[in-house]
């Protein structure tokens, strides 16, 4: 690819890269989208999408011996199974370093569409409780933006991707431009009322999810069929993924060039102009090294991969990594501490049942430490996701029994149970960091990424309190609590890793400015999770998308004004 062939290069085709490609091409730019993984064509390549368990070699469960050898980290994702395994990386082929005594489950999908194919589609706005948190309690660095800066971009993203949900008027979980909400089931409706009666500040609502409840005919996307097997890919285009939504929009402009099987290993930088000049990559099918140039570079490789690229792009001019004059590149990484806070049997609803498999659950919005610290040992908050389910025939796996009678008993629906999973805010800490492990390289000679991470006492206190609250709420609602954890699960398993190239107004303490633009390299933008200065306790991808759309708008304006 020749010099200055493109106006912009976007690295990574997942949730944020798809948005960058769409926005930049729609603004008239010629864009090269580079993806390290293989091509996955919408519809054609969702090979397991329509398969029943009896059509799968191992009935959907998969070969555990192989998974333990090749996918020991990825198999910790709740959705990892024989139907979805090809949407996760092979851990042996994509190693990373964790220091002794620390652990981080880095859950990834290297393919066209990235993790947009497997994400849980929970899409929540952040509020000023989140954007103001660092300033208020002194952890991390102040966000240079507030909710009002992002609100119009949330509108734009929600309208395009399609988010169903119910408006609740909560300042800590702002309402959005929703499609009609999916329905709470009978147990959840009762829980909502019983919790509200005892704790009026606790709001249980239906999950806000990027599954269409109304078709988007002009985009070739149908309404959801309520099968809840989304991570296999969806030919209806009923949930938001790069393939169903942003990639077709970018292609429609005629200005997109897509390269797959192309692992970018560095961004080139010209110290004379102080600009990024392009990127270098390895064609993983042939091992050939390639390069392309552009006037703008967007990094959207997923938070940790984008930081990895910047660290690996050190040069004489920037010896500690590209855009790292502050020295904070790689630091203050976060992931939500999460735990199955409580599971309860819910007697008294036996006469109720549901039809179909609703592909979302419930959320109980954050209620702690909103305006005043409430003395529970942590400064920020947590929320719950989960829902009530009626046990199906699959419960037979864990039961003793044999023969026709046993099978017949499994034809009846089982009892109702309710799970509450806590997701808590993770404080940004300098000691939680990414680094280049120069003692180990991948097969192309690129130093491996190192991850040093541990939850602090605040995160432990939040999850311990969430466990107490979850048990209380379920018991007060007539449930019988049968399980629950007071400790966070393994770090990384929320799959909300973020930070490492944080935003801030001060170039001495942050990597990116308020436009997700590198302080040191004005034509370089990082618009995935790396840019986050705090973590909130909501799922973050909607916010990444809104920040990406906003950054694209700014980049195009600056490019057109001749400033880049
Ligand atoms: C099972 C699961 C459930 C989840 N549920 C939710 C949820 O409900 N709500 C929510 O908000 N978030 C959820 N997430 C997280 C969400 O998927 C991520 O936050 C989101 O995908 C991040 O978007 P991204 O564009 O930064 O990265 P990704 O979507 O991971 O895309 C990054 C892309 O970059 C490519 N890439 C990486 N390195 C390079 C390189 N060197 N060169 C070229 N290409 C590269 C990758 O192959 C990939 O395609 C979930 C994730 C998983 C796996
Ligand atoms: S539940 Fe809806 S979005 Fe998910 S795979 Fe089925 S039709 Fe598609």
PDB file of N, CA, C and O and ligand atoms in Angstrom, residues 49 121 211 223-230 233-239 357 359, ligand 2:
ATOM      1  N   UNK A  49     -24.885 -21.131  14.354  1.00  0.00           N
ATOM      2  CA  UNK A  49     -26.036 -20.311  14.742  1.00  0.00           C
ATOM      3  C   UNK A  49     -27.329 -21.106  14.933  1.00  0.00           C
ATOM      4  O   UNK A  49     -28.055 -20.910  15.895  1.00  0.00           O
ATOM      5  N   UNK A 121     -24.352  -7.209  25.207  1.00  0.00           N
ATOM      6  CA  UNK A 121     -25.227  -6.178  24.655  1.00  0.00           C
ATOM      7  C   UNK A 121     -25.856  -5.261  25.695  1.00  0.00           C
ATOM      8  O   UNK A 121     -26.751  -4.481  25.399  1.00  0.00           O
ATOM      9  N   UNK A 211     -30.420  -5.205  21.553  1.00  0.00           N
ATOM     10  CA  UNK A 211     -31.193  -6.150  20.737  1.00  0.00           C
ATOM     11  C   UNK A 211     -32.420  -5.390  20.264  1.00  0.00           C
ATOM     12  O   UNK A 211     -33.088  -4.745  21.077  1.00  0.00           O
ATOM     13  N   UNK A 223     -36.289  -7.620  13.910  1.00  0.00           N
ATOM     14  CA  UNK A 223     -36.471  -7.611  15.365  1.00  0.00           C
ATOM     15  C   UNK A 223     -36.046  -8.958  15.941  1.00  0.00           C
ATOM     16  O   UNK A 223     -36.094  -9.995  15.277  1.00  0.00           O
ATOM     17  N   UNK A 224     -35.648  -8.909  17.181  1.00  0.00           N
ATOM     18  CA  UNK A 224     -35.120 -10.091  17.873  1.00  0.00           C
ATOM     19  C   UNK A 224     -36.181 -11.195  17.982  1.00  0.00           C
ATOM     20  O   UNK A 224     -37.347 -10.933  18.265  1.00  0.00           O
ATOM     21  N   UNK A 225     -35.724 -12.424  17.816  1.00  0.00           N
ATOM     22  CA  UNK A 225     -36.611 -13.590  17.871  1.00  0.00           C
ATOM     23  C   UNK A 225     -36.626 -14.246  19.260  1.00  0.00           C
ATOM     24  O   UNK A 225     -37.155 -15.339  19.424  1.00  0.00           O
ATOM     25  N   UNK A 226     -35.950 -13.617  20.224  1.00  0.00           N
ATOM     26  CA  UNK A 226     -35.932 -14.151  21.592  1.00  0.00           C
ATOM     27  C   UNK A 226     -35.448 -15.593  21.687  1.00  0.00           C
ATOM     28  O   UNK A 226     -36.168 -16.481  22.152  1.00  0.00           O
ATOM     29  N   UNK A 227     -34.208 -15.770  21.216  1.00  0.00           N
ATOM     30  CA  UNK A 227     -33.614 -17.109  21.306  1.00  0.00           C
ATOM     31  C   UNK A 227     -32.466 -17.134  22.313  1.00  0.00           C
ATOM     32  O   UNK A 227     -32.049 -18.176  22.786  1.00  0.00           O
ATOM     33  N   UNK A 228     -31.886 -15.948  22.541  1.00  0.00           N
ATOM     34  CA  UNK A 228     -30.796 -15.796  23.523  1.00  0.00           C
ATOM     35  C   UNK A 228     -29.611 -16.717  23.259  1.00  0.00           C
ATOM     36  O   UNK A 228     -29.075 -17.339  24.171  1.00  0.00           O
ATOM     37  N   UNK A 229     -29.228 -16.783  21.991  1.00  0.00           N
ATOM     38  CA  UNK A 229     -28.013 -17.524  21.643  1.00  0.00           C
ATOM     39  C   UNK A 229     -27.151 -16.601  20.777  1.00  0.00           C
ATOM     40  O   UNK A 229     -26.545 -17.017  19.798  1.00  0.00           O
ATOM     41  N   UNK A 230     -27.110 -15.335  21.171  1.00  0.00           N
ATOM     42  CA  UNK A 230     -26.551 -14.294  20.323  1.00  0.00           C
ATOM     43  C   UNK A 230     -25.067 -14.472  20.043  1.00  0.00           C
ATOM     44  O   UNK A 230     -24.606 -14.113  18.951  1.00  0.00           O
ATOM     45  N   UNK A 233     -23.522 -15.404  16.722  1.00  0.00           N
ATOM     46  CA  UNK A 233     -23.769 -14.586  15.533  1.00  0.00           C
ATOM     47  C   UNK A 233     -25.256 -14.634  15.229  1.00  0.00           C
ATOM     48  O   UNK A 233     -25.934 -15.590  15.613  1.00  0.00           O
ATOM     49  N   UNK A 234     -25.775 -13.605  14.569  1.00  0.00           N
ATOM     50  CA  UNK A 234     -27.227 -13.529  14.367  1.00  0.00           C
ATOM     51  C   UNK A 234     -27.533 -13.090  12.941  1.00  0.00           C
ATOM     52  O   UNK A 234     -27.300 -11.949  12.565  1.00  0.00           O
ATOM     53  N   UNK A 235     -28.067 -14.015  12.155  1.00  0.00           N
ATOM     54  CA  UNK A 235     -28.401 -13.707  10.755  1.00  0.00           C
ATOM     55  C   UNK A 235     -29.514 -12.685  10.628  1.00  0.00           C
ATOM     56  O   UNK A 235     -29.656 -12.045   9.596  1.00  0.00           O
ATOM     57  N   UNK A 236     -30.338 -12.564  11.661  1.00  0.00           N
ATOM     58  CA  UNK A 236     -31.396 -11.552  11.615  1.00  0.00           C
ATOM     59  C   UNK A 236     -30.819 -10.139  11.779  1.00  0.00           C
ATOM     60  O   UNK A 236     -31.509  -9.162  11.561  1.00  0.00           O
ATOM     61  N   UNK A 237     -29.577 -10.068  12.214  1.00  0.00           N
ATOM     62  CA  UNK A 237     -28.986  -8.753  12.499  1.00  0.00           C
ATOM     63  C   UNK A 237     -29.702  -8.084  13.658  1.00  0.00           C
ATOM     64  O   UNK A 237     -29.743  -6.863  13.765  1.00  0.00           O
ATOM     65  N   UNK A 238     -30.273  -8.905  14.545  1.00  0.00           N
ATOM     66  CA  UNK A 238     -31.141  -8.347  15.578  1.00  0.00           C
ATOM     67  C   UNK A 238     -30.374  -7.799  16.781  1.00  0.00           C
ATOM     68  O   UNK A 238     -30.954  -7.105  17.600  1.00  0.00           O
ATOM     69  N   UNK A 239     -29.109  -8.134  16.899  1.00  0.00           N
ATOM     70  CA  UNK A 239     -28.320  -7.446  17.934  1.00  0.00           C
ATOM     71  C   UNK A 239     -27.219  -6.665  17.248  1.00  0.00           C
ATOM     72  O   UNK A 239     -26.817  -6.975  16.126  1.00  0.00           O
ATOM     73  N   UNK A 357     -36.797 -17.160  24.832  1.00  0.00           N
ATOM     74  CA  UNK A 357     -35.639 -16.888  25.680  1.00  0.00           C
ATOM     75  C   UNK A 357     -35.254 -15.429  25.522  1.00  0.00           C
ATOM     76  O   UNK A 357     -34.585 -15.060  24.561  1.00  0.00           O
ATOM     77  N   UNK A 359     -33.281 -12.236  25.541  1.00  0.00           N
ATOM     78  CA  UNK A 359     -31.818 -12.119  25.559  1.00  0.00           C
ATOM     79  C   UNK A 359     -31.314 -10.967  26.420  1.00  0.00           C
ATOM     80  O   UNK A 359     -30.354 -10.303  26.061  1.00  0.00           O
TER      81      UNK A 359
HETATM   82  S1  LIG B   2     -31.924 -13.702  20.561  1.00  0.00           S
HETATM   83 FE1  LIG B   2     -32.345 -12.137  19.052  1.00  0.00          FE
HETATM   84  S2  LIG B   2     -30.389 -11.127  18.702  1.00  0.00           S
HETATM   85 FE2  LIG B   2     -29.943 -13.014  19.772  1.00  0.00          FE
HETATM   86  S3  LIG B   2     -29.456 -14.479  18.148  1.00  0.00           S
HETATM   87 FE3  LIG B   2     -31.683 -14.653  18.563  1.00  0.00          FE
HETATM   88  S4  LIG B   2     -32.690 -13.246  17.129  1.00  0.00           S
HETATM   89 FE4  LIG B   2     -30.515 -12.733  17.188  1.00  0.00          FE
END
